[in-house]
């Protein structure tokens, strides 16, 4: 049974919404970020990069306090406002063939602890603690955890009906994505959505594992400080964006490795032959087509690698994952890469044109070999989570990517 609640969001006033919302801070180049900070006084970047006001880089607890101050200023200047009623917020993003409609809501920390909310990635304790420190100081959550749920006719009917109404926001950002937001606060509809989620056994985290873990840590801290803790306080929940499985888009990350771990090209290919049927595809761009099928670019040529199923043993959902297969058959035993997160010899790339970028990087001598994979599926993510397993880093690139500042949850 999943606990999903409406909440009173802090959000941009209608006239300023297109100017407030931002992509994730890390997605901007420094030049682009500085331009937005200089020429757009309403950008949420001013809140998360408060040192810009003083032309000074700040970090740690000092930055956290300044973030809170900028947040209060945005409220005082009526750039942000707080809704009078608790709402579910229907948020739709659309670009080309991508059209995703989901709900901003409050999800339960206790559900996360009990495994109702399931995860498939490991988190780093240091990052958990840092972000919990941040949340404790700024007292708000502006980046939702992206979760998915099994397609549900009742919820789909509500979303379809509500999206026929005139939206609170509707605007298109320079990257070509159209954003629409509706407020759902009619009591029968709200109760129906809550009941529909209560009937679900599980929700699955798609993106935001560290945000979830940090919210759990924060809740433990706040409970310890509150002798009258009842379990209904805002810190017992965290903001999520819930989207049906059918509307999640999953893309693959390619892998590029700087060297062959001291092996010659011929010796490397011979070692690969133990686990793969290898076919030279020449210099034309080549991508894998199905599960357990990989592409490789080496010394100016593409290769097809088909896993020899009689040699490789499948023991659980993780062992069937292509990113794990590549790690266990090539990256670790042959190329000597044991730490996929921190080893500087490996880099990752994603996107429609990444096979071209991978080829260019290798041709330029920046890397020696690259591997292409097919995208992991929602069913594979769920199987990993259901078995309590953890995917290798950079197994999935998931869309939609959500804007910061569209809706804010006060802790």
mmCIF file of C-alpha atoms in Angstrom:
data_model
loop_
_atom_site.group_PDB
_atom_site.id
_atom_site.type_symbol
_atom_site.label_atom_id
_atom_site.label_comp_id
_atom_site.label_asym_id
_atom_site.label_seq_id
_atom_site.Cartn_x
_atom_site.Cartn_y
_atom_site.Cartn_z
ATOM 1 C CA UNK A 1 0.000 0.000 0.000
ATOM 2 C CA UNK A 2 1.618 3.261 -1.146
ATOM 3 C CA UNK A 3 0.959 6.475 0.756
ATOM 4 C CA UNK A 4 0.754 9.387 -1.681
ATOM 5 C CA UNK A 5 -0.490 12.793 -0.492
ATOM 6 C CA UNK A 6 -1.312 16.214 -1.930
ATOM 7 C CA UNK A 7 0.570 19.206 -0.516
ATOM 8 C CA UNK A 8 0.610 23.005 -0.563
ATOM 9 C CA UNK A 9 3.351 23.811 -3.019
ATOM 10 C CA UNK A 10 5.551 26.855 -3.145
ATOM 11 C CA UNK A 11 5.672 27.683 -6.850
ATOM 12 C CA UNK A 12 6.247 30.553 -9.273
ATOM 13 C CA UNK A 13 3.521 33.099 -9.851
ATOM 14 C CA UNK A 14 1.840 32.482 -13.176
ATOM 15 C CA UNK A 15 3.466 35.424 -14.969
ATOM 16 C CA UNK A 16 7.001 34.462 -13.887
ATOM 17 C CA UNK A 17 6.942 30.657 -14.190
ATOM 18 C CA UNK A 18 8.808 30.477 -17.548
ATOM 19 C CA UNK A 19 11.605 32.606 -16.118
ATOM 20 C CA UNK A 20 11.897 30.846 -12.741
ATOM 21 C CA UNK A 21 12.202 27.169 -13.652
ATOM 22 C CA UNK A 22 15.626 25.796 -14.559
ATOM 23 C CA UNK A 23 17.295 22.633 -15.683
ATOM 24 C CA UNK A 24 19.455 20.788 -13.176
ATOM 25 C CA UNK A 25 22.390 22.991 -12.107
ATOM 26 C CA UNK A 26 24.965 20.538 -13.490
ATOM 27 C CA UNK A 27 23.409 20.558 -16.965
ATOM 28 C CA UNK A 28 24.461 24.151 -17.646
ATOM 29 C CA UNK A 29 27.864 25.105 -18.943
ATOM 30 C CA UNK A 30 29.516 27.781 -16.835
ATOM 31 C CA UNK A 31 29.071 30.345 -19.605
ATOM 32 C CA UNK A 32 25.361 29.576 -20.008
ATOM 33 C CA UNK A 33 24.776 29.565 -16.259
ATOM 34 C CA UNK A 34 26.503 32.923 -15.765
ATOM 35 C CA UNK A 35 24.460 34.477 -18.584
ATOM 36 C CA UNK A 36 21.189 33.328 -17.035
ATOM 37 C CA UNK A 37 22.239 34.635 -13.628
ATOM 38 C CA UNK A 38 23.223 37.988 -15.083
ATOM 39 C CA UNK A 39 20.230 38.624 -17.319
ATOM 40 C CA UNK A 40 17.355 36.789 -15.591
ATOM 41 C CA UNK A 41 16.683 38.008 -12.028
ATOM 42 C CA UNK A 42 13.821 35.514 -11.638
ATOM 43 C CA UNK A 43 15.836 32.368 -12.353
ATOM 44 C CA UNK A 44 15.808 29.695 -9.653
ATOM 45 C CA UNK A 45 19.561 29.549 -10.251
ATOM 46 C CA UNK A 46 19.830 32.642 -8.034
ATOM 47 C CA UNK A 47 18.528 30.555 -5.128
ATOM 48 C CA UNK A 48 20.804 27.562 -5.632
ATOM 49 C CA UNK A 49 23.837 29.697 -6.541
ATOM 50 C CA UNK A 50 23.484 32.495 -3.958
ATOM 51 C CA UNK A 51 27.123 33.564 -4.107
ATOM 52 C CA UNK A 52 26.504 35.200 -7.486
ATOM 53 C CA UNK A 53 24.900 38.142 -5.709
ATOM 54 C CA UNK A 54 28.221 38.869 -3.998
ATOM 55 C CA UNK A 55 30.424 37.833 -6.920
ATOM 56 C CA UNK A 56 31.884 35.154 -4.657
ATOM 57 C CA UNK A 57 31.919 31.382 -4.683
ATOM 58 C CA UNK A 58 30.542 29.929 -1.452
ATOM 59 C CA UNK A 59 30.157 26.323 -0.331
ATOM 60 C CA UNK A 60 29.180 24.169 2.625
ATOM 61 C CA UNK A 61 27.016 25.465 5.501
ATOM 62 C CA UNK A 62 27.599 29.098 4.477
ATOM 63 C CA UNK A 63 26.097 28.382 1.042
ATOM 64 C CA UNK A 64 23.156 26.496 2.560
ATOM 65 C CA UNK A 65 22.236 29.526 4.713
ATOM 66 C CA UNK A 66 22.480 31.876 1.740
ATOM 67 C CA UNK A 67 20.276 29.538 -0.322
ATOM 68 C CA UNK A 68 17.621 29.856 2.377
ATOM 69 C CA UNK A 69 17.980 33.649 2.369
ATOM 70 C CA UNK A 70 17.543 33.863 -1.412
ATOM 71 C CA UNK A 71 14.515 31.574 -1.133
ATOM 72 C CA UNK A 72 12.916 33.902 1.432
ATOM 73 C CA UNK A 73 13.630 36.885 -0.829
ATOM 74 C CA UNK A 74 11.870 35.187 -3.760
ATOM 75 C CA UNK A 75 8.820 34.727 -1.510
ATOM 76 C CA UNK A 76 8.968 38.308 -0.225
ATOM 77 C CA UNK A 77 9.258 39.678 -3.777
ATOM 78 C CA UNK A 78 6.257 37.603 -4.967
ATOM 79 C CA UNK A 79 8.327 35.643 -7.440
ATOM 80 C CA UNK A 80 7.220 32.540 -5.540
ATOM 81 C CA UNK A 81 3.884 31.969 -3.796
ATOM 82 C CA UNK A 82 2.315 29.301 -1.578
ATOM 83 C CA UNK A 83 -0.951 27.646 -2.558
ATOM 84 C CA UNK A 84 -3.873 28.014 -0.170
ATOM 85 C CA UNK A 85 -5.055 24.415 -0.644
ATOM 86 C CA UNK A 86 -3.345 21.054 -0.723
ATOM 87 C CA UNK A 87 -3.126 19.856 -4.307
ATOM 88 C CA UNK A 88 -1.831 17.180 -6.578
ATOM 89 C CA UNK A 89 0.003 18.916 -9.407
ATOM 90 C CA UNK A 90 -0.395 17.413 -12.866
ATOM 91 C CA UNK A 91 2.757 18.251 -14.815
ATOM 92 C CA UNK A 92 3.113 17.462 -18.491
ATOM 93 C CA UNK A 93 6.223 17.743 -20.658
ATOM 94 C CA UNK A 94 6.087 17.418 -24.427
ATOM 95 C CA UNK A 95 8.725 17.477 -27.154
ATOM 96 C CA UNK A 96 8.384 15.644 -30.442
ATOM 97 C CA UNK A 97 7.382 12.059 -29.727
ATOM 98 C CA UNK A 98 7.928 12.479 -25.974
ATOM 99 C CA UNK A 99 4.782 13.311 -24.024
ATOM 100 C CA UNK A 100 4.790 12.482 -20.337
ATOM 101 C CA UNK A 101 2.114 13.323 -17.763
ATOM 102 C CA UNK A 102 2.720 12.758 -14.074
ATOM 103 C CA UNK A 103 1.861 14.037 -10.615
ATOM 104 C CA UNK A 104 3.872 16.106 -8.165
ATOM 105 C CA UNK A 105 2.979 14.773 -4.729
ATOM 106 C CA UNK A 106 4.314 13.954 -1.266
ATOM 107 C CA UNK A 107 5.527 10.380 -0.764
ATOM 108 C CA UNK A 108 6.226 8.642 2.507
ATOM 109 C CA UNK A 109 9.653 8.199 4.080
ATOM 110 C CA UNK A 110 8.223 5.194 5.931
ATOM 111 C CA UNK A 111 7.262 3.618 2.592
ATOM 112 C CA UNK A 112 10.890 4.055 1.526
ATOM 113 C CA UNK A 113 12.109 2.369 4.723
ATOM 114 C CA UNK A 114 9.630 -0.490 4.440
ATOM 115 C CA UNK A 115 10.424 -1.225 0.795
ATOM 116 C CA UNK A 116 7.084 -0.093 -0.619
ATOM 117 C CA UNK A 117 9.158 2.442 -2.525
ATOM 118 C CA UNK A 118 11.792 0.320 -4.231
ATOM 119 C CA UNK A 119 15.280 1.300 -5.383
ATOM 120 C CA UNK A 120 17.775 -0.158 -7.842
ATOM 121 C CA UNK A 121 20.885 1.957 -7.235
ATOM 122 C CA UNK A 122 23.397 2.184 -4.400
ATOM 123 C CA UNK A 123 23.937 5.532 -2.690
ATOM 124 C CA UNK A 124 27.055 7.089 -1.193
ATOM 125 C CA UNK A 125 26.823 7.825 2.524
ATOM 126 C CA UNK A 126 28.816 11.038 2.177
ATOM 127 C CA UNK A 127 26.402 12.422 -0.416
ATOM 128 C CA UNK A 128 23.398 11.364 1.666
ATOM 129 C CA UNK A 129 24.721 13.250 4.674
ATOM 130 C CA UNK A 130 25.667 16.341 2.673
ATOM 131 C CA UNK A 131 22.241 16.636 1.089
ATOM 132 C CA UNK A 132 20.498 15.960 4.428
ATOM 133 C CA UNK A 133 22.538 18.850 5.895
ATOM 134 C CA UNK A 134 21.394 20.983 2.975
ATOM 135 C CA UNK A 135 17.724 20.093 3.429
ATOM 136 C CA UNK A 136 17.865 20.714 7.164
ATOM 137 C CA UNK A 137 19.150 24.250 6.570
ATOM 138 C CA UNK A 138 17.129 25.357 3.525
ATOM 139 C CA UNK A 139 13.905 23.704 4.712
ATOM 140 C CA UNK A 140 12.566 22.952 1.248
ATOM 141 C CA UNK A 141 12.784 20.359 -1.501
ATOM 142 C CA UNK A 142 12.824 21.738 -5.059
ATOM 143 C CA UNK A 143 13.901 18.669 -7.046
ATOM 144 C CA UNK A 144 11.409 15.791 -6.990
ATOM 145 C CA UNK A 145 12.297 12.124 -7.013
ATOM 146 C CA UNK A 146 11.152 10.576 -10.287
ATOM 147 C CA UNK A 147 9.121 7.417 -9.594
ATOM 148 C CA UNK A 148 7.135 5.117 -11.805
ATOM 149 C CA UNK A 149 4.063 2.980 -11.215
ATOM 150 C CA UNK A 150 2.184 0.332 -13.149
ATOM 151 C CA UNK A 151 -0.267 1.930 -15.584
ATOM 152 C CA UNK A 152 -3.571 2.434 -13.786
ATOM 153 C CA UNK A 153 -6.905 3.117 -15.589
ATOM 154 C CA UNK A 154 -8.343 5.144 -12.697
ATOM 155 C CA UNK A 155 -5.350 7.479 -12.502
ATOM 156 C CA UNK A 156 -5.135 7.687 -16.291
ATOM 157 C CA UNK A 157 -8.784 8.758 -16.409
ATOM 158 C CA UNK A 158 -8.173 11.551 -13.900
ATOM 159 C CA UNK A 159 -5.103 12.761 -15.809
ATOM 160 C CA UNK A 160 -6.986 12.733 -19.117
ATOM 161 C CA UNK A 161 -9.921 14.666 -17.644
ATOM 162 C CA UNK A 162 -7.777 17.252 -15.843
ATOM 163 C CA UNK A 163 -5.535 17.858 -18.860
ATOM 164 C CA UNK A 164 -8.568 18.982 -20.869
ATOM 165 C CA UNK A 165 -8.842 22.027 -18.591
ATOM 166 C CA UNK A 166 -6.977 25.282 -19.084
ATOM 167 C CA UNK A 167 -3.542 24.842 -17.431
ATOM 168 C CA UNK A 168 -2.139 27.041 -14.699
ATOM 169 C CA UNK A 169 1.126 27.208 -16.657
ATOM 170 C CA UNK A 170 1.825 26.582 -20.318
ATOM 171 C CA UNK A 171 5.129 27.632 -21.875
ATOM 172 C CA UNK A 172 7.938 26.333 -24.057
ATOM 173 C CA UNK A 173 11.572 26.537 -22.969
ATOM 174 C CA UNK A 174 14.443 27.234 -25.416
ATOM 175 C CA UNK A 175 15.271 23.519 -25.637
ATOM 176 C CA UNK A 176 11.916 22.981 -27.354
ATOM 177 C CA UNK A 177 10.101 21.343 -24.425
ATOM 178 C CA UNK A 178 6.549 22.482 -23.721
ATOM 179 C CA UNK A 179 5.603 22.516 -20.044
ATOM 180 C CA UNK A 180 2.053 22.465 -18.661
ATOM 181 C CA UNK A 181 0.884 22.405 -15.040
ATOM 182 C CA UNK A 182 -2.601 21.879 -13.608
ATOM 183 C CA UNK A 183 -3.719 22.083 -9.972
ATOM 184 C CA UNK A 184 -5.904 19.184 -8.786
ATOM 185 C CA UNK A 185 -7.660 20.153 -5.554
ATOM 186 C CA UNK A 186 -11.278 19.012 -5.925
ATOM 187 C CA UNK A 187 -11.756 16.812 -2.873
ATOM 188 C CA UNK A 188 -13.379 13.778 -4.524
ATOM 189 C CA UNK A 189 -10.668 13.697 -7.195
ATOM 190 C CA UNK A 190 -7.909 14.055 -4.604
ATOM 191 C CA UNK A 191 -9.385 11.259 -2.482
ATOM 192 C CA UNK A 192 -9.737 9.053 -5.554
ATOM 193 C CA UNK A 193 -6.082 9.506 -6.444
ATOM 194 C CA UNK A 194 -4.999 8.727 -2.882
ATOM 195 C CA UNK A 195 -7.128 5.567 -2.891
ATOM 196 C CA UNK A 196 -5.772 4.453 -6.255
ATOM 197 C CA UNK A 197 -2.193 4.670 -5.008
ATOM 198 C CA UNK A 198 -3.146 2.927 -1.755
ATOM 199 C CA UNK A 199 -4.109 -0.088 -3.855
ATOM 200 C CA UNK A 200 -0.582 -0.295 -5.299
ATOM 201 C CA UNK A 201 1.931 -2.638 -3.734
ATOM 202 C CA UNK A 202 4.976 -0.712 -4.888
ATOM 203 C CA UNK A 203 6.390 2.429 -6.428
ATOM 204 C CA UNK A 204 9.774 2.305 -8.179
ATOM 205 C CA UNK A 205 12.439 4.996 -8.078
ATOM 206 C CA UNK A 206 13.587 5.813 -11.598
ATOM 207 C CA UNK A 207 15.821 8.773 -10.784
ATOM 208 C CA UNK A 208 16.659 10.395 -7.444
ATOM 209 C CA UNK A 209 18.094 7.656 -5.228
ATOM 210 C CA UNK A 210 20.302 10.060 -3.262
ATOM 211 C CA UNK A 211 17.412 12.507 -2.776
ATOM 212 C CA UNK A 212 15.280 9.684 -1.368
ATOM 213 C CA UNK A 213 18.028 8.419 0.944
ATOM 214 C CA UNK A 214 18.801 11.949 2.154
ATOM 215 C CA UNK A 215 15.125 12.589 2.920
ATOM 216 C CA UNK A 216 15.088 9.404 4.988
ATOM 217 C CA UNK A 217 18.178 10.536 6.898
ATOM 218 C CA UNK A 218 16.695 13.991 7.468
ATOM 219 C CA UNK A 219 13.481 12.476 8.828
ATOM 220 C CA UNK A 220 15.460 10.414 11.350
ATOM 221 C CA UNK A 221 17.309 13.526 12.497
ATOM 222 C CA UNK A 222 14.139 15.597 12.827
ATOM 223 C CA UNK A 223 12.299 12.847 14.672
ATOM 224 C CA UNK A 224 15.151 12.599 17.179
ATOM 225 C CA UNK A 225 14.870 16.345 17.825
ATOM 226 C CA UNK A 226 11.080 16.343 18.148
ATOM 227 C CA UNK A 227 9.759 14.876 21.438
ATOM 228 C CA UNK A 228 6.195 15.278 20.116
ATOM 229 C CA UNK A 229 6.831 13.451 16.829
ATOM 230 C CA UNK A 230 3.569 12.059 15.408
ATOM 231 C CA UNK A 231 4.551 10.885 11.946
ATOM 232 C CA UNK A 232 2.449 13.453 10.104
ATOM 233 C CA UNK A 233 5.028 16.258 10.081
ATOM 234 C CA UNK A 234 6.222 17.468 6.655
ATOM 235 C CA UNK A 235 9.677 15.934 7.187
ATOM 236 C CA UNK A 236 8.053 12.484 7.111
ATOM 237 C CA UNK A 237 7.434 12.961 3.383
ATOM 238 C CA UNK A 238 9.419 14.040 0.356
ATOM 239 C CA UNK A 239 8.389 15.450 -3.000
ATOM 240 C CA UNK A 240 8.117 13.024 -5.896
ATOM 241 C CA UNK A 241 6.917 13.053 -9.478
ATOM 242 C CA UNK A 242 4.929 9.903 -10.228
ATOM 243 C CA UNK A 243 4.609 8.787 -13.829
ATOM 244 C CA UNK A 244 3.141 5.613 -15.380
ATOM 245 C CA UNK A 245 5.585 3.019 -16.687
ATOM 246 C CA UNK A 246 4.452 3.446 -20.271
ATOM 247 C CA UNK A 247 5.601 7.089 -20.337
ATOM 248 C CA UNK A 248 9.131 6.601 -19.002
ATOM 249 C CA UNK A 249 11.866 6.844 -21.634
ATOM 250 C CA UNK A 250 15.075 4.909 -20.973
ATOM 251 C CA UNK A 251 18.274 5.402 -22.944
ATOM 252 C CA UNK A 252 21.589 3.591 -22.758
ATOM 253 C CA UNK A 253 24.975 4.824 -21.612
ATOM 254 C CA UNK A 254 27.895 3.806 -23.842
ATOM 255 C CA UNK A 255 31.281 3.026 -22.304
ATOM 256 C CA UNK A 256 34.688 4.280 -23.475
ATOM 257 C CA UNK A 257 37.987 3.025 -22.031
ATOM 258 C CA UNK A 258 41.294 4.853 -22.360
ATOM 259 C CA UNK A 259 43.553 1.811 -22.945
ATOM 260 C CA UNK A 260 43.552 -1.975 -23.431
ATOM 261 C CA UNK A 261 45.226 -2.674 -20.089
ATOM 262 C CA UNK A 262 48.574 -3.472 -21.720
ATOM 263 C CA UNK A 263 47.128 -5.861 -24.304
ATOM 264 C CA UNK A 264 47.673 -5.705 -28.055
ATOM 265 C CA UNK A 265 44.599 -5.454 -30.263
ATOM 266 C CA UNK A 266 44.969 -9.114 -31.270
ATOM 267 C CA UNK A 267 45.399 -10.346 -27.686
ATOM 268 C CA UNK A 268 42.382 -8.306 -26.584
ATOM 269 C CA UNK A 269 40.179 -9.772 -29.330
ATOM 270 C CA UNK A 270 41.299 -13.286 -28.461
ATOM 271 C CA UNK A 271 40.309 -12.801 -24.824
ATOM 272 C CA UNK A 272 36.925 -11.407 -25.894
ATOM 273 C CA UNK A 273 36.366 -14.547 -27.961
ATOM 274 C CA UNK A 274 35.905 -16.588 -24.777
ATOM 275 C CA UNK A 275 32.526 -14.977 -24.069
ATOM 276 C CA UNK A 276 31.481 -13.465 -27.403
ATOM 277 C CA UNK A 277 30.955 -14.378 -31.009
ATOM 278 C CA UNK A 278 32.804 -11.531 -32.752
ATOM 279 C CA UNK A 279 32.056 -10.156 -36.225
ATOM 280 C CA UNK A 280 33.973 -7.298 -37.854
ATOM 281 C CA UNK A 281 31.469 -4.743 -39.234
ATOM 282 C CA UNK A 282 33.986 -2.382 -40.809
ATOM 283 C CA UNK A 283 34.132 1.386 -40.510
ATOM 284 C CA UNK A 284 30.405 2.163 -40.918
ATOM 285 C CA UNK A 285 28.475 3.212 -37.811
ATOM 286 C CA UNK A 286 27.041 0.165 -36.079
ATOM 287 C CA UNK A 287 24.727 -0.221 -33.066
ATOM 288 C CA UNK A 288 23.530 -3.314 -31.192
ATOM 289 C CA UNK A 289 19.990 -4.476 -31.842
ATOM 290 C CA UNK A 290 18.879 -6.645 -28.922
ATOM 291 C CA UNK A 291 19.563 -7.815 -25.394
ATOM 292 C CA UNK A 292 22.973 -9.511 -24.811
ATOM 293 C CA UNK A 293 24.236 -7.988 -28.062
ATOM 294 C CA UNK A 294 26.962 -5.311 -27.914
ATOM 295 C CA UNK A 295 28.781 -3.121 -30.391
ATOM 296 C CA UNK A 296 32.461 -2.279 -30.061
ATOM 297 C CA UNK A 297 34.614 0.337 -31.771
ATOM 298 C CA UNK A 298 38.337 -0.418 -31.866
ATOM 299 C CA UNK A 299 41.165 0.807 -34.098
ATOM 300 C CA UNK A 300 38.886 2.392 -36.708
ATOM 301 C CA UNK A 301 36.437 -0.518 -36.995
ATOM 302 C CA UNK A 302 33.122 -1.554 -35.496
ATOM 303 C CA UNK A 303 32.510 -5.069 -34.182
ATOM 304 C CA UNK A 304 29.405 -7.027 -33.259
ATOM 305 C CA UNK A 305 29.663 -8.958 -29.982
ATOM 306 C CA UNK A 306 27.055 -11.664 -29.303
ATOM 307 C CA UNK A 307 27.192 -13.245 -25.855
ATOM 308 C CA UNK A 308 27.877 -16.989 -25.827
ATOM 309 C CA UNK A 309 24.944 -18.056 -23.646
ATOM 310 C CA UNK A 310 26.344 -21.513 -22.928
ATOM 311 C CA UNK A 311 29.457 -19.977 -21.380
ATOM 312 C CA UNK A 312 27.960 -17.174 -19.298
ATOM 313 C CA UNK A 313 25.836 -18.221 -16.295
ATOM 314 C CA UNK A 314 22.595 -16.417 -15.459
ATOM 315 C CA UNK A 315 21.863 -16.577 -11.716
ATOM 316 C CA UNK A 316 19.571 -13.599 -10.986
ATOM 317 C CA UNK A 317 18.138 -10.430 -12.525
ATOM 318 C CA UNK A 318 21.447 -8.595 -12.160
ATOM 319 C CA UNK A 319 23.408 -11.271 -14.012
ATOM 320 C CA UNK A 320 21.056 -10.844 -17.013
ATOM 321 C CA UNK A 321 21.603 -7.085 -17.191
ATOM 322 C CA UNK A 322 23.754 -6.038 -20.160
ATOM 323 C CA UNK A 323 25.725 -3.468 -18.153
ATOM 324 C CA UNK A 324 26.574 -6.186 -15.616
ATOM 325 C CA UNK A 325 27.472 -8.680 -18.357
ATOM 326 C CA UNK A 326 29.882 -6.199 -19.934
ATOM 327 C CA UNK A 327 31.420 -5.485 -16.529
ATOM 328 C CA UNK A 328 31.866 -9.148 -15.579
ATOM 329 C CA UNK A 329 33.131 -10.395 -18.952
ATOM 330 C CA UNK A 330 35.174 -7.457 -20.286
ATOM 331 C CA UNK A 331 35.659 -4.380 -18.147
ATOM 332 C CA UNK A 332 36.765 -6.095 -14.940
ATOM 333 C CA UNK A 333 38.591 -9.291 -16.021
ATOM 334 C CA UNK A 334 40.202 -8.062 -19.251
ATOM 335 C CA UNK A 335 40.512 -4.281 -18.954
ATOM 336 C CA UNK A 336 41.110 -4.234 -15.190
ATOM 337 C CA UNK A 337 38.353 -1.769 -14.282
ATOM 338 C CA UNK A 338 36.991 -2.708 -10.874
ATOM 339 C CA UNK A 339 35.439 0.581 -9.727
ATOM 340 C CA UNK A 340 32.967 1.719 -12.366
ATOM 341 C CA UNK A 341 32.114 4.887 -10.459
ATOM 342 C CA UNK A 342 35.599 6.261 -9.782
ATOM 343 C CA UNK A 343 38.082 4.709 -12.211
ATOM 344 C CA UNK A 344 39.393 7.542 -14.412
ATOM 345 C CA UNK A 345 40.081 5.159 -17.316
ATOM 346 C CA UNK A 346 36.386 4.780 -18.137
ATOM 347 C CA UNK A 347 33.881 7.402 -19.250
ATOM 348 C CA UNK A 348 30.218 7.244 -20.201
ATOM 349 C CA UNK A 349 28.113 8.877 -22.870
ATOM 350 C CA UNK A 350 24.431 8.918 -23.779
ATOM 351 C CA UNK A 351 22.197 10.396 -26.424
ATOM 352 C CA UNK A 352 20.973 9.927 -29.962
ATOM 353 C CA UNK A 353 24.304 10.835 -31.558
ATOM 354 C CA UNK A 354 26.606 9.329 -28.948
ATOM 355 C CA UNK A 355 27.876 6.551 -31.222
ATOM 356 C CA UNK A 356 29.299 9.293 -33.468
ATOM 357 C CA UNK A 357 30.861 11.099 -30.511
ATOM 358 C CA UNK A 358 32.300 7.814 -29.244
ATOM 359 C CA UNK A 359 33.879 7.129 -32.648
ATOM 360 C CA UNK A 360 35.321 10.656 -32.811
ATOM 361 C CA UNK A 361 36.846 10.401 -29.323
ATOM 362 C CA UNK A 362 38.512 7.082 -30.134
ATOM 363 C CA UNK A 363 39.714 8.250 -33.545
ATOM 364 C CA UNK A 364 41.257 11.292 -31.837
ATOM 365 C CA UNK A 365 43.252 9.012 -29.530
ATOM 366 C CA UNK A 366 41.481 10.053 -26.330
ATOM 367 C CA UNK A 367 40.224 6.491 -25.798
ATOM 368 C CA UNK A 368 41.189 3.096 -27.157
ATOM 369 C CA UNK A 369 37.899 1.211 -27.229
ATOM 370 C CA UNK A 370 34.183 1.901 -26.907
ATOM 371 C CA UNK A 371 31.141 -0.291 -26.269
ATOM 372 C CA UNK A 372 27.508 0.274 -27.253
ATOM 373 C CA UNK A 373 24.509 -1.332 -25.541
ATOM 374 C CA UNK A 374 20.748 -1.436 -26.007
ATOM 375 C CA UNK A 375 18.622 0.426 -23.425
ATOM 376 C CA UNK A 376 17.557 -1.344 -20.251
ATOM 377 C CA UNK A 377 13.784 -1.819 -19.890
ATOM 378 C CA UNK A 378 11.364 -0.848 -17.124
ATOM 379 C CA UNK A 379 10.788 -4.552 -16.451
ATOM 380 C CA UNK A 380 14.518 -5.045 -15.886
ATOM 381 C CA UNK A 381 14.616 -2.109 -13.463
ATOM 382 C CA UNK A 382 11.679 -3.581 -11.533
ATOM 383 C CA UNK A 383 13.224 -7.059 -11.462
ATOM 384 C CA UNK A 384 16.451 -5.655 -10.015
ATOM 385 C CA UNK A 385 14.519 -3.663 -7.393
ATOM 386 C CA UNK A 386 12.221 -6.579 -6.502
ATOM 387 C CA UNK A 387 15.229 -8.806 -5.822
ATOM 388 C CA UNK A 388 16.912 -6.111 -3.726
ATOM 389 C CA UNK A 389 19.854 -5.863 -6.126
ATOM 390 C CA UNK A 390 21.863 -2.886 -7.357
ATOM 391 C CA UNK A 391 22.614 -1.925 -10.963
ATOM 392 C CA UNK A 392 26.105 -0.915 -12.081
ATOM 393 C CA UNK A 393 26.572 2.885 -12.286
ATOM 394 C CA UNK A 394 25.427 4.580 -15.482
ATOM 395 C CA UNK A 395 23.060 1.807 -16.501
ATOM 396 C CA UNK A 396 20.193 4.101 -17.460
ATOM 397 C CA UNK A 397 19.560 7.630 -18.669
ATOM 398 C CA UNK A 398 15.905 8.339 -17.966
ATOM 399 C CA UNK A 399 13.500 10.954 -19.284
ATOM 400 C CA UNK A 400 11.600 13.083 -18.594
ATOM 401 C CA UNK A 401 14.190 15.268 -16.898
ATOM 402 C CA UNK A 402 12.386 17.571 -14.487
ATOM 403 C CA UNK A 403 12.854 21.306 -13.958
ATOM 404 C CA UNK A 404 13.891 22.763 -10.600
ATOM 405 C CA UNK A 405 11.542 25.341 -9.099
ATOM 406 C CA UNK A 406 8.339 24.200 -10.842
ATOM 407 C CA UNK A 407 6.955 23.045 -7.484
ATOM 408 C CA UNK A 408 8.645 23.235 -4.081
ATOM 409 C CA UNK A 409 7.852 21.144 -1.006
ATOM 410 C CA UNK A 410 8.402 22.820 2.380
ATOM 411 C CA UNK A 411 9.858 20.570 5.065
#
